[in-house]
Short mmCIF file of C-alpha atoms in Angstrom, two decimals:
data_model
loop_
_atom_site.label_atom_id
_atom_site.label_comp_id
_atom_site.label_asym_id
_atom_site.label_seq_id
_atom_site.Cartn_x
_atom_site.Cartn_y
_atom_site.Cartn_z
CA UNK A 1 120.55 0.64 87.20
CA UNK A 2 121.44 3.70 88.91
CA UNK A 3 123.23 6.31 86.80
CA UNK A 4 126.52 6.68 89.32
CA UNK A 5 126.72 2.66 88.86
CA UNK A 6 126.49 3.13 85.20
CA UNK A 7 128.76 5.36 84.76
CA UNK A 8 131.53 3.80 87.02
CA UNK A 9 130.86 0.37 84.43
CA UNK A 10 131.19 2.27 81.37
CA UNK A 11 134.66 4.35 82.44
CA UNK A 12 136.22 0.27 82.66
CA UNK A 13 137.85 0.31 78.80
CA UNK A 14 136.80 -3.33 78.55
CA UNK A 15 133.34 -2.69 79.63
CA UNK A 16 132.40 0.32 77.64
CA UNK A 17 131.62 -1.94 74.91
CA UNK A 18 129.23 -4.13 76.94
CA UNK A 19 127.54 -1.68 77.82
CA UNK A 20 127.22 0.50 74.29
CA UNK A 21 126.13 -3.24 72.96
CA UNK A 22 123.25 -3.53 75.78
CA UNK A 23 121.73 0.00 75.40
CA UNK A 24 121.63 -0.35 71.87
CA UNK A 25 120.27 -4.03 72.51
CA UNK A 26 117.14 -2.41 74.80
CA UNK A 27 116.50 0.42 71.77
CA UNK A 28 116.18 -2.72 69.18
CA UNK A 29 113.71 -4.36 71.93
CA UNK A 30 111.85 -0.95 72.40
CA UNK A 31 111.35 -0.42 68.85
CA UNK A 32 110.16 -3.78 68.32
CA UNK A 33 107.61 -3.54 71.00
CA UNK A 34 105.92 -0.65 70.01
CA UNK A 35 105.55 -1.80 66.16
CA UNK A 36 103.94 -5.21 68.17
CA UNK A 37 101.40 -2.67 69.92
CA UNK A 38 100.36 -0.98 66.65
CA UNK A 39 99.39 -4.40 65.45
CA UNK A 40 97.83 -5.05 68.88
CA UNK A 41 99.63 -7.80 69.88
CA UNK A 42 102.48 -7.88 73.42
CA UNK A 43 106.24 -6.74 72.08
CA UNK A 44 109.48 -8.63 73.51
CA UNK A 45 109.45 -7.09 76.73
CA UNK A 46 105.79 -7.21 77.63
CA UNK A 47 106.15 -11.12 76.85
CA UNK A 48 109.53 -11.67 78.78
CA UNK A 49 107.98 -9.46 81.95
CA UNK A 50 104.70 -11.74 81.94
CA UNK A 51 107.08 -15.02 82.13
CA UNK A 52 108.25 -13.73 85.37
CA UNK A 53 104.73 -15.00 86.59
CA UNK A 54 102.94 -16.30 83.64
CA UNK A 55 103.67 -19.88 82.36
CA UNK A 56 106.61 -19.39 79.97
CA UNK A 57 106.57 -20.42 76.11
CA UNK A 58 109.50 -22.66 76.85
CA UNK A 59 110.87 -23.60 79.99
CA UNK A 60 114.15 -25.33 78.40
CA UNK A 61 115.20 -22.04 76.90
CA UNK A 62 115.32 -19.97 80.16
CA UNK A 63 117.00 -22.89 82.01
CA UNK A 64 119.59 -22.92 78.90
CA UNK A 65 119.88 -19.22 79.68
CA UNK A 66 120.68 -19.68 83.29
CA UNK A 67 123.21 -22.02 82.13
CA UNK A 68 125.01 -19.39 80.29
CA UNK A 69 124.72 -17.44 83.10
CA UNK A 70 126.39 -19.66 85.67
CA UNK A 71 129.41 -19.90 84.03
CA UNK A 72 130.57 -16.91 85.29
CA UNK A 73 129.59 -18.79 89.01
CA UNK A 74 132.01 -20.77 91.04
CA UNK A 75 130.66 -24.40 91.16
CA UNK A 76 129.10 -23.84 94.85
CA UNK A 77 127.03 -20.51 93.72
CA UNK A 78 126.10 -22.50 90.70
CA UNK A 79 124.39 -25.37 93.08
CA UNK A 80 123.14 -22.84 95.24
CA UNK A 81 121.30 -20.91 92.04
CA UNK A 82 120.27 -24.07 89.81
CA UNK A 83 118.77 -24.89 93.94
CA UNK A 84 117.18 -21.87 93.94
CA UNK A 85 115.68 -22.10 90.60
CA UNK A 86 114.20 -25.55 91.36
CA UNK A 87 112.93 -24.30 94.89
CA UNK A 88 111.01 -20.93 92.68
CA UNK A 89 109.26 -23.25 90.22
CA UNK A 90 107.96 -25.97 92.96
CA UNK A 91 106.63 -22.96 94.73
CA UNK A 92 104.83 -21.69 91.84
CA UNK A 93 103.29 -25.03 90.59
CA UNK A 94 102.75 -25.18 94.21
CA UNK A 95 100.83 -22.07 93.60
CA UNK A 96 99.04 -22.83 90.65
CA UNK A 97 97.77 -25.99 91.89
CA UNK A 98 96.02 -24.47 95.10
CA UNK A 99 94.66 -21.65 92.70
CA UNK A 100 93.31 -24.47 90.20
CA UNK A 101 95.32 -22.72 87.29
CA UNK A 102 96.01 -25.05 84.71
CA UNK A 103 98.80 -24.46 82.27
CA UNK A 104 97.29 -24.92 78.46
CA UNK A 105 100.18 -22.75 76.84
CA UNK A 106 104.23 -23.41 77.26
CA UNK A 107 105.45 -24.56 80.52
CA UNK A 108 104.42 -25.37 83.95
CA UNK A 109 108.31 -24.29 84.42
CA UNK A 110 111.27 -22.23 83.79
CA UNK A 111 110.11 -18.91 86.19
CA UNK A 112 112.71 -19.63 88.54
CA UNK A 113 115.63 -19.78 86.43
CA UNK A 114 114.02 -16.28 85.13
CA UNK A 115 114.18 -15.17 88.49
CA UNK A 116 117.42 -16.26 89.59
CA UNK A 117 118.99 -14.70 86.26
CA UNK A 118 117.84 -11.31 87.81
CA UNK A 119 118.87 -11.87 90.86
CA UNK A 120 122.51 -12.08 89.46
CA UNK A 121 121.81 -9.07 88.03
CA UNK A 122 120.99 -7.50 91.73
CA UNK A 123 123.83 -9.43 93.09
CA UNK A 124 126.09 -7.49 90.75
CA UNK A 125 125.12 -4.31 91.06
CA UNK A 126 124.79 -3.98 94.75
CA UNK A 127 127.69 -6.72 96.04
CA UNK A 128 129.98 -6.92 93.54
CA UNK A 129 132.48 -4.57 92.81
CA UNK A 130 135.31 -4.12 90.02
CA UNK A 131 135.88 -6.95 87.19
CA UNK A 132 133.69 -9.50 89.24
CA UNK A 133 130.81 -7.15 88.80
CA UNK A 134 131.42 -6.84 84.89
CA UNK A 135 132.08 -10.68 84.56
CA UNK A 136 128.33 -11.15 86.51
CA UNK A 137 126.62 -8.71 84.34
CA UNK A 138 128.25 -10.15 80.98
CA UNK A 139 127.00 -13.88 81.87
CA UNK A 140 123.49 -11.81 82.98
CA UNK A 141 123.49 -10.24 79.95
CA UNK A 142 124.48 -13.75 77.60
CA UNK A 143 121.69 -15.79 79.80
CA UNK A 144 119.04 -13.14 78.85
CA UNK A 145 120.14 -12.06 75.57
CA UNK A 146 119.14 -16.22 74.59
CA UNK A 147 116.06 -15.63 76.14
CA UNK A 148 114.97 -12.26 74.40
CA UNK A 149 116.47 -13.88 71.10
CA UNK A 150 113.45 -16.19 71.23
CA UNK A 151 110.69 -12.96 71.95
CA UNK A 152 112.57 -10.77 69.49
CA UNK A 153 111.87 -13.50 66.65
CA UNK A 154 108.30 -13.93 67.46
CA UNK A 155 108.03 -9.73 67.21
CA UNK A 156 109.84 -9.84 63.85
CA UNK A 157 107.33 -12.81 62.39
CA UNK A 158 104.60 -10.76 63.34
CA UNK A 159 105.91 -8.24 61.54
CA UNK A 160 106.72 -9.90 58.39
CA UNK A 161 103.13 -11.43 58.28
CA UNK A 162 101.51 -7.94 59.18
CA UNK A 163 103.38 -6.03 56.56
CA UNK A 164 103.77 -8.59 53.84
CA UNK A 165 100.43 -9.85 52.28
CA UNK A 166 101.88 -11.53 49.17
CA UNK A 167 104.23 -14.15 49.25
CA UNK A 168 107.15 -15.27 46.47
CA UNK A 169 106.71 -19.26 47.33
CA UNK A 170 105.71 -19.71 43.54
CA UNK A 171 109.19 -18.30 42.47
CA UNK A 172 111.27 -20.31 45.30
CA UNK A 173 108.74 -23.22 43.96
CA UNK A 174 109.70 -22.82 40.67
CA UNK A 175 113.50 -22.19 41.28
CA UNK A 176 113.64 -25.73 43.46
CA UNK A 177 112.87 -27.64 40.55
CA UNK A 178 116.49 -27.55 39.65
CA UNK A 179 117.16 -29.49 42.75
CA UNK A 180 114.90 -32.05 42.57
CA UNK A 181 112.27 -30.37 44.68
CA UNK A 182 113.61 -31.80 47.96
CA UNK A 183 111.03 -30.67 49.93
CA UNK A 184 108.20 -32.99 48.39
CA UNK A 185 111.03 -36.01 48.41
CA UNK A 186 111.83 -35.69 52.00
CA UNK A 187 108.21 -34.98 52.66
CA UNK A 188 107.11 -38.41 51.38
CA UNK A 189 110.10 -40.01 53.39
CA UNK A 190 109.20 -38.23 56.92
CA UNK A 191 105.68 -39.82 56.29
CA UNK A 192 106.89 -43.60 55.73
CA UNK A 193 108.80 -43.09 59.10
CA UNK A 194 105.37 -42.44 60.89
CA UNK A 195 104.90 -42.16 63.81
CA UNK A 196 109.11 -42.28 65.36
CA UNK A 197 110.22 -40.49 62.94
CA UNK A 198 108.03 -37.39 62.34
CA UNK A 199 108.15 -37.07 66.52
CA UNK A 200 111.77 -37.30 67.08
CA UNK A 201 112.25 -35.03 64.10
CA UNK A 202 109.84 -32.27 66.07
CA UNK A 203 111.81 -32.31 69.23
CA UNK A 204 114.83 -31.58 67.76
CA UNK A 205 113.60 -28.89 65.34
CA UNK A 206 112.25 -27.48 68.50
CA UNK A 207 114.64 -27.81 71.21
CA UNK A 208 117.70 -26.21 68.74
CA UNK A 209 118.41 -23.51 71.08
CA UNK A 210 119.02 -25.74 73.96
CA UNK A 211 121.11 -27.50 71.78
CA UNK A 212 123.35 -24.33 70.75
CA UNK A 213 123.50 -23.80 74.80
CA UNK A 214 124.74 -27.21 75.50
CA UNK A 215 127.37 -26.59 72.94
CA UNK A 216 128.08 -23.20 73.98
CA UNK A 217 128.63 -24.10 77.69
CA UNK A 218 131.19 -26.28 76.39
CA UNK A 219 133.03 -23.64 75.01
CA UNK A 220 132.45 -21.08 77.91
CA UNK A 221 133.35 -23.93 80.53
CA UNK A 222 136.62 -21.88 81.55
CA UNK A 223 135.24 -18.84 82.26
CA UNK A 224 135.02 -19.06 85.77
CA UNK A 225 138.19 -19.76 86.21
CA UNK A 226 139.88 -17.31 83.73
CA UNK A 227 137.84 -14.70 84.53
CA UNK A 228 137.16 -13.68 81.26
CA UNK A 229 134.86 -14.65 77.98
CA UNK A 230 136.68 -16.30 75.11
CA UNK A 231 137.02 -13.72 72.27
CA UNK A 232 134.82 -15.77 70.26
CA UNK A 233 132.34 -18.25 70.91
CA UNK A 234 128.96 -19.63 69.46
CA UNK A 235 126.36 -17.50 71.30
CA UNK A 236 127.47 -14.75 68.95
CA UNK A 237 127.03 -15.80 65.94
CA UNK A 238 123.72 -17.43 67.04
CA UNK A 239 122.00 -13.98 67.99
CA UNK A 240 123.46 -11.95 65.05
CA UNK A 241 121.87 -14.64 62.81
CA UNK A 242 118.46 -14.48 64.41
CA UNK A 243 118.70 -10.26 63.83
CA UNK A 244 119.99 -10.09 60.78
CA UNK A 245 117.85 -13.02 59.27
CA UNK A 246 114.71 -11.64 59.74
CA UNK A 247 115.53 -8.48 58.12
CA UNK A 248 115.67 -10.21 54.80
CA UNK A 249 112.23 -12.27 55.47
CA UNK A 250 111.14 -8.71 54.58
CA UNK A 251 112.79 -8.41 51.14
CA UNK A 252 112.14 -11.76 50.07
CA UNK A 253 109.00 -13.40 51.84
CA UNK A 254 107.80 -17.17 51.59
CA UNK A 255 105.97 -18.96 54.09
CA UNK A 256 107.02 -22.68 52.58
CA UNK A 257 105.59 -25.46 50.99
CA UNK A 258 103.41 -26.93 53.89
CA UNK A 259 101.31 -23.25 53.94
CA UNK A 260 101.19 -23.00 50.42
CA UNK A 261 100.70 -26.13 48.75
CA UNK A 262 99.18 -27.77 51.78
CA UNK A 263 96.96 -27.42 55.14
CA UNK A 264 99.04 -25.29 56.93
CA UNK A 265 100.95 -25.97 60.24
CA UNK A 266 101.61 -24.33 63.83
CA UNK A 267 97.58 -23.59 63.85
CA UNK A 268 98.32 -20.92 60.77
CA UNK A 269 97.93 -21.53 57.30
CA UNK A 270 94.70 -23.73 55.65
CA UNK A 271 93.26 -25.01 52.24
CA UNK A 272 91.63 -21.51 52.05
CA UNK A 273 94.70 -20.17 51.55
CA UNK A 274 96.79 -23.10 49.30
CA UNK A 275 96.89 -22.74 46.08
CA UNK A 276 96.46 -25.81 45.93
CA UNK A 277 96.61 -28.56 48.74
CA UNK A 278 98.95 -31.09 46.56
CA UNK A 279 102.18 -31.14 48.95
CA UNK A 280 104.11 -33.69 49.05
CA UNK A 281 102.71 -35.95 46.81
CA UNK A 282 102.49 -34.12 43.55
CA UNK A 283 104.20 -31.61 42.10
CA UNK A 284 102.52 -27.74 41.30
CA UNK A 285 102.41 -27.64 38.05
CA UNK A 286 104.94 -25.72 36.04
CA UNK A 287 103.99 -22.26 34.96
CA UNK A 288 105.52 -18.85 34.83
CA UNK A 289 105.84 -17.94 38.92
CA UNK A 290 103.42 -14.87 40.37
CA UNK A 291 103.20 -13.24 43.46
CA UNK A 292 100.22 -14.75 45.63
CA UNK A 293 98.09 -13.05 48.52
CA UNK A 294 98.30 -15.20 51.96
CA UNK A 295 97.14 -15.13 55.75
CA UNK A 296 97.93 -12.21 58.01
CA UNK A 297 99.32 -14.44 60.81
CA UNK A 298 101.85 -17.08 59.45
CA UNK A 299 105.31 -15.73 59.17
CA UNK A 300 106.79 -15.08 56.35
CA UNK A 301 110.06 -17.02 57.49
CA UNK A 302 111.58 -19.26 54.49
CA UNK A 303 114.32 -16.90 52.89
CA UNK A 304 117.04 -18.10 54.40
CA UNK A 305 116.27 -20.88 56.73
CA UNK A 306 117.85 -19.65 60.14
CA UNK A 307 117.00 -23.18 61.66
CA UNK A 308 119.44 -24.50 59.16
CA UNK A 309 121.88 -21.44 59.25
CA UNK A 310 121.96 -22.22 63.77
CA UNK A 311 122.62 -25.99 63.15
CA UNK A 312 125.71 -25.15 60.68
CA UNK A 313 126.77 -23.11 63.67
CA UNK A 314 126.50 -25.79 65.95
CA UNK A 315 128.32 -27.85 63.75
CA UNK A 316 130.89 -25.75 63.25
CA UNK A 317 131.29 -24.69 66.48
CA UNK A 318 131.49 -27.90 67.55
CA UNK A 319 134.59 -29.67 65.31
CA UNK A 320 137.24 -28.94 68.55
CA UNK A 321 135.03 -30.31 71.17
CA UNK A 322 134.80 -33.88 71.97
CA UNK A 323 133.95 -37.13 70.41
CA UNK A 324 130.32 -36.87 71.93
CA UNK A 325 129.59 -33.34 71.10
CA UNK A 326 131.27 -33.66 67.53
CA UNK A 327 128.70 -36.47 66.71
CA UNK A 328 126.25 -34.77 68.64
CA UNK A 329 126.69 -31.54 66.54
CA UNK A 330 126.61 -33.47 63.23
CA UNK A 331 122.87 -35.12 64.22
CA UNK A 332 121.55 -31.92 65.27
CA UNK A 333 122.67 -30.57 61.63
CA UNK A 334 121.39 -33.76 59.27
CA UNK A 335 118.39 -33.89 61.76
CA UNK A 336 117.98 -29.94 61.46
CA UNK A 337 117.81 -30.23 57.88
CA UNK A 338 115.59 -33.43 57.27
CA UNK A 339 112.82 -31.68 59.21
CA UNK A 340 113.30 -28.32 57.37
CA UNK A 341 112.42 -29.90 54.41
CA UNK A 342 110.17 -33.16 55.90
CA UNK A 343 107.47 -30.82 57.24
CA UNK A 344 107.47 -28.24 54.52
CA UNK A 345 108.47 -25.83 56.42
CA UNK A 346 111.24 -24.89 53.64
CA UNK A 347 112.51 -25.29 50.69
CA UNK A 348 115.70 -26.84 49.15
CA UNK A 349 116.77 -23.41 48.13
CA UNK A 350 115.99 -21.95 51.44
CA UNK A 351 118.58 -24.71 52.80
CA UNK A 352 121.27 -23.61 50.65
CA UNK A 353 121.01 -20.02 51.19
CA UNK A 354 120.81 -20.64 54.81
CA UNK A 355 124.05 -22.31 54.85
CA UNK A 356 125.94 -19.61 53.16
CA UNK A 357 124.44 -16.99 55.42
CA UNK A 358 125.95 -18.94 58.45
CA UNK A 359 129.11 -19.21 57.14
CA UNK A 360 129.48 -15.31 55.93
CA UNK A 361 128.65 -14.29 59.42
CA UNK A 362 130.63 -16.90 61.08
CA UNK A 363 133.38 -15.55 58.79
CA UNK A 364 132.67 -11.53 59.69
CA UNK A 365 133.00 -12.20 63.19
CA UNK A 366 135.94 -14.33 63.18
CA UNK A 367 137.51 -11.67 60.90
CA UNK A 368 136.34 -8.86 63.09
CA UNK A 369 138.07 -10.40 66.33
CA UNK A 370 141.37 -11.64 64.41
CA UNK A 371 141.37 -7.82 62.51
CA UNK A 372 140.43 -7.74 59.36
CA UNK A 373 142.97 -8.43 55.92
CA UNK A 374 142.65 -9.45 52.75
CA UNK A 375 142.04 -13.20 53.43
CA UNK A 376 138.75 -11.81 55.73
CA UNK A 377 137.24 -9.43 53.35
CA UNK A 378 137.37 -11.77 50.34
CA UNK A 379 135.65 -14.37 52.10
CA UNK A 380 132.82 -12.30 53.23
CA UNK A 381 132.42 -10.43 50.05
CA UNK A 382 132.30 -13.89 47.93
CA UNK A 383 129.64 -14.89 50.67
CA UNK A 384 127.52 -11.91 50.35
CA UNK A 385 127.92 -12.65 46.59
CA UNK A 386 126.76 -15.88 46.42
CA UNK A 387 124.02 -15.42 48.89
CA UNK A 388 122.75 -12.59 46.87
CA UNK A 389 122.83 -14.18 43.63
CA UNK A 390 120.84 -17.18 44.58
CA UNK A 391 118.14 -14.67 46.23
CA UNK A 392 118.05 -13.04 42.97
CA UNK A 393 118.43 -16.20 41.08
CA UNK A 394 115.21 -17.65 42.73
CA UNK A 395 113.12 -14.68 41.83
CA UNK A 396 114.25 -13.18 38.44
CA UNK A 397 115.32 -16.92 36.98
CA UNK A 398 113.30 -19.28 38.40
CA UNK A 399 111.30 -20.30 34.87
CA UNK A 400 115.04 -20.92 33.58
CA UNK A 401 116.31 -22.45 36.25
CA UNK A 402 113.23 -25.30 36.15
CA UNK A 403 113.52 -25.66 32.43
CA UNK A 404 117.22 -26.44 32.73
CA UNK A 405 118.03 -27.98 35.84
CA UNK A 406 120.95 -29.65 34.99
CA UNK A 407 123.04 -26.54 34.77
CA UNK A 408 121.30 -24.72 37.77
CA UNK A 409 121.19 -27.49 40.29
CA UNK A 410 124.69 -27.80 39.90
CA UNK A 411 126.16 -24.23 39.59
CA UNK A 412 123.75 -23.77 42.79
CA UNK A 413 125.93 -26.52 44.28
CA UNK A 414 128.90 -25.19 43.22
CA UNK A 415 128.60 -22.20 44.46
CA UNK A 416 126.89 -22.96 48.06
CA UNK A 417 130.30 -25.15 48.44
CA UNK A 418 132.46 -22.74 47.29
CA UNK A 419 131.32 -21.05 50.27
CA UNK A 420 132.08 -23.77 52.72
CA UNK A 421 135.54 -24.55 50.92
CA UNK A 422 136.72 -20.80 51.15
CA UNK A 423 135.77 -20.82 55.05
CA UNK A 424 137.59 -24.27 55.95
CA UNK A 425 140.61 -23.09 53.90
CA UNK A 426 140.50 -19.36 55.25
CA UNK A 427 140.07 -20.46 58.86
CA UNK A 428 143.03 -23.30 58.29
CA UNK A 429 145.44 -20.38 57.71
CA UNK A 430 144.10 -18.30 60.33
CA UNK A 431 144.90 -20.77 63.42
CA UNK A 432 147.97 -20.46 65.02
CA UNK A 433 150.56 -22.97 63.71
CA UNK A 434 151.95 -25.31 66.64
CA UNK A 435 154.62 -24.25 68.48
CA UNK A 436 157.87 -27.01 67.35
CA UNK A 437 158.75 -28.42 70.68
CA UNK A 438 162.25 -27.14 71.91
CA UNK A 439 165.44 -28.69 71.45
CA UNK A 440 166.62 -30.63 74.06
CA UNK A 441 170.15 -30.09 74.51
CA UNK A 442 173.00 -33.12 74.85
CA UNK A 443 174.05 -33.84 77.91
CA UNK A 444 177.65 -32.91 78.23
CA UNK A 445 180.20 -34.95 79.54
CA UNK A 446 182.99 -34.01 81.12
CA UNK A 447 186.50 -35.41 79.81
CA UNK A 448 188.57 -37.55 82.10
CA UNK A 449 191.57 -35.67 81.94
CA UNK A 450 193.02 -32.87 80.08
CA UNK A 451 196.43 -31.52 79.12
CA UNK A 452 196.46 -28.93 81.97
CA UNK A 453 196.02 -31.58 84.60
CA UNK A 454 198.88 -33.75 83.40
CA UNK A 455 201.26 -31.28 84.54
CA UNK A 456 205.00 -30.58 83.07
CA UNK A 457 205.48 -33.17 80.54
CA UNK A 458 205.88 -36.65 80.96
CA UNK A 459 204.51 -36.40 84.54
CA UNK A 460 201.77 -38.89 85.21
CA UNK A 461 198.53 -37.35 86.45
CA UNK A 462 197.25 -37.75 89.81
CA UNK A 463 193.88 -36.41 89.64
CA UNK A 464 191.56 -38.80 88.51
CA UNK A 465 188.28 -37.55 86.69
CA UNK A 466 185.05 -39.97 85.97
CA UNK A 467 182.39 -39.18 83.43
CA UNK A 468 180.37 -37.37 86.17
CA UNK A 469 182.71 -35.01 86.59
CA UNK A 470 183.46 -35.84 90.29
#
């Protein structure tokens, strides 16, 4: 972007914020790039660059990005660029075809709806002008902030298996005994649903951004026409979860129960590594919890479960929408969470803690935009509270907790819902109460005659006056 561009955007009041958020956006993708070099693997923004040309890891997520970005377009420039995108990716499979390059990896699409997202960026630097510029480069910036999202988590993962040898699954292990280890209960049930079951359960575990854009364009549907971006909406809370999450995969790693107590999954993992390869049809065997040594390459990705945190957003972001998107909202969340725990990719514990991570953040945003009071602050303090505790629950108490599971499961319960109940109460009180509806005032009727108009005293009237008053 040229500098005398740059500076003219940041001098707008409402822009100057944008713009802060989007440098300090590229930093966080620069840092994470080079600490992907030093392990010798591509960064973020070697990754998005290649997709430009390359066959992209998912095709779905850059055409849910363009989405984003369109609805900033008027309904003809969105034909003309969903057109365009179409036309780009026919050339290029066009392209690959006569050049005998099969795709093994991702998608034989999605590089022209990667294209025409930067072309709105050109568009709005060099032929828009005032507010319509800023409103192009926020819906640029929302369409490719989804898409880096996706390469920023795959840079973090790598990190956490990199820099994290030993993992603290026999603790979380230990600890979900006072829910009934879920995990190797759903497990068993996924299996006896073979082979409908375990497949549609994969798609939607996979396709959950798409399903946060769908969900989001619903919200952001007026944009065109208003001109602006809702204060709040779900694409916000959906990024800040997948940067903050991460963060804590450091503090408290576990890979899950399919890596650890099974074969592995995603190509990572294997009975060289398990401590034993029992999962889900017996339980490990109850002992006092140790750190254990695994792989270099499987993430260490369990502590919270951000693909349950991201459905409770959709779900919650999708109560005021309608009938089809409610339900829709609700399967993505119970589907969400039976594959979580169907695979072994988590937990029961991991569920729970993702949950109230959600719901804090949902509640720090919400209380950021609306200014923040006593009703805010207590919510996400009792949030960070809870979330702590069962963190530090899971790896200082876990013996306890297994040994007496009737008091853990449900104080774990209790307080995961206490959550939930102090958000739907909070949030109750912080919508605007209805407007009552106005009055609606009598009609007045005129009388049909008066003292004045009967003149001196005994004199008969001789104006004559009807209702109407003519």
């Amino acid at each position: 972007m040229p500098p005398r561009v740059f500076s003219r955007i940041c001098r707008q009041p409402r822009a100057r914020l944008w713009a802060v958020a989007g440098v300090a956006a590229l930093a966080f993708l620069v840092v994470l790039e080079i600490a992907a070099r030093r392990y010798g693997e591509r960064g973020p923004l070697t990754n998005q660059a290649r997709e430009a040309v390359f066959a992209p890891a998912s095709g779905p997520l850059l055409y849910a990005g363009l989405a984003l970005t369109m609805v900033v377009l008027t309904w003809r420039q969105r034909f003309v660029a969903a057109g365009a995108a179409i036309g780009i990716d026919l050339a290029f499979a066009l392209v690959r075809w006569a050049a005998g390059a099969t795709v093994t990896e991702g998608h034989s699409f999605g590089n022209g709806a990667l294209w025409v997202i930067l072309g709105c960026a050109v568009v709005a630097l060099t032929r828009r002008t005032g507010p319509d510029r800023v409103l192009l480069l926020k819906g640029v910036g929302l369409g490719l902030l989804l898409v880096a999202g996706r390469k920023t988590g795959d840079a973090w993962l790598l990190i956490t298996s990199r820099t994290r040898p030993d993992v603290l699954d026999p603790y979380v292990a230990t600890a979900d005994r006072a829910l009934g280890n879920p995990s190797w209960v759903m497990g068993r049930l996924v299996e006896a649903t073979a082979p409908v079951g375990p497949h549609l359960l994969d798609w939607v575990y996979a396709q959950l951004a798409v399903a946060a854009a769908v969900a989001a364009l619903y919200q952001l549907r007026n944009v065109a026409d208003e001109r602006r971006f809702p204060r709040h909406h779900l694409v916000r809370t959906f990024l800040l979860i997948g940067l903050l999450g991460p963060a804590v995969y450091m503090i408290f790693p576990v890979v899950g129960p399919v890596f650890l107590y099974g074969t592995g999954a995603f190509g990572t993992g294997g009975e060289e590594w398990a401590v034993a390869t029992i999962w889900p049809d017996a339980l490990p065997p109850l002992a006092p919890p140790h750190p254990v040594t695994y792989d270099g390459v499987t993430p260490r990705n369990c502590m919270p479960s951000l693909h349950t945190a991201w459905a409770v957003t959709i779900f919650i972001h999708t109560r005021r929408s309608p009938r089809l998107l409610r339900y829709a909202g609700t399967f993505w969340l119970v589907a969400t969470l039976t594959a979580t725990l169907g695979f072994g990719y988590h937990y029961g514990i991991d569920l729970l803690a993702g949950v109230v991570f959600a719901v804090t953040i949902e509640a720090a945003l919400r209380s950021f935009d609306r200014g923040w009071d006593r009703s805010g602050t207590v919510l996400v303090a009792h949030g960070a509270a809870v979330f702590a505790a069962i963190l530090a629950s899971s790896r200082y108490l876990s013996l306890e907790m297994a040994r007496d599971p009737w008091v853990f499961g449900p104080l774990l319960l209790l307080a995961t819902a206490s959550v939930v109940h102090g958000y739907v109460r909070a949030t109750r009180r912080w919508e605007p109460a209805p407007a009552a509806p106005a009055p609606q005032a009598e009609p007045r009727l005129e009388p049909a005659w008066t003292p004045a108009a009967q003149g001196p005293v005994g004199a008969k009237s001789t104006t004559v006056h009807s209702a109407t008053g003519r």
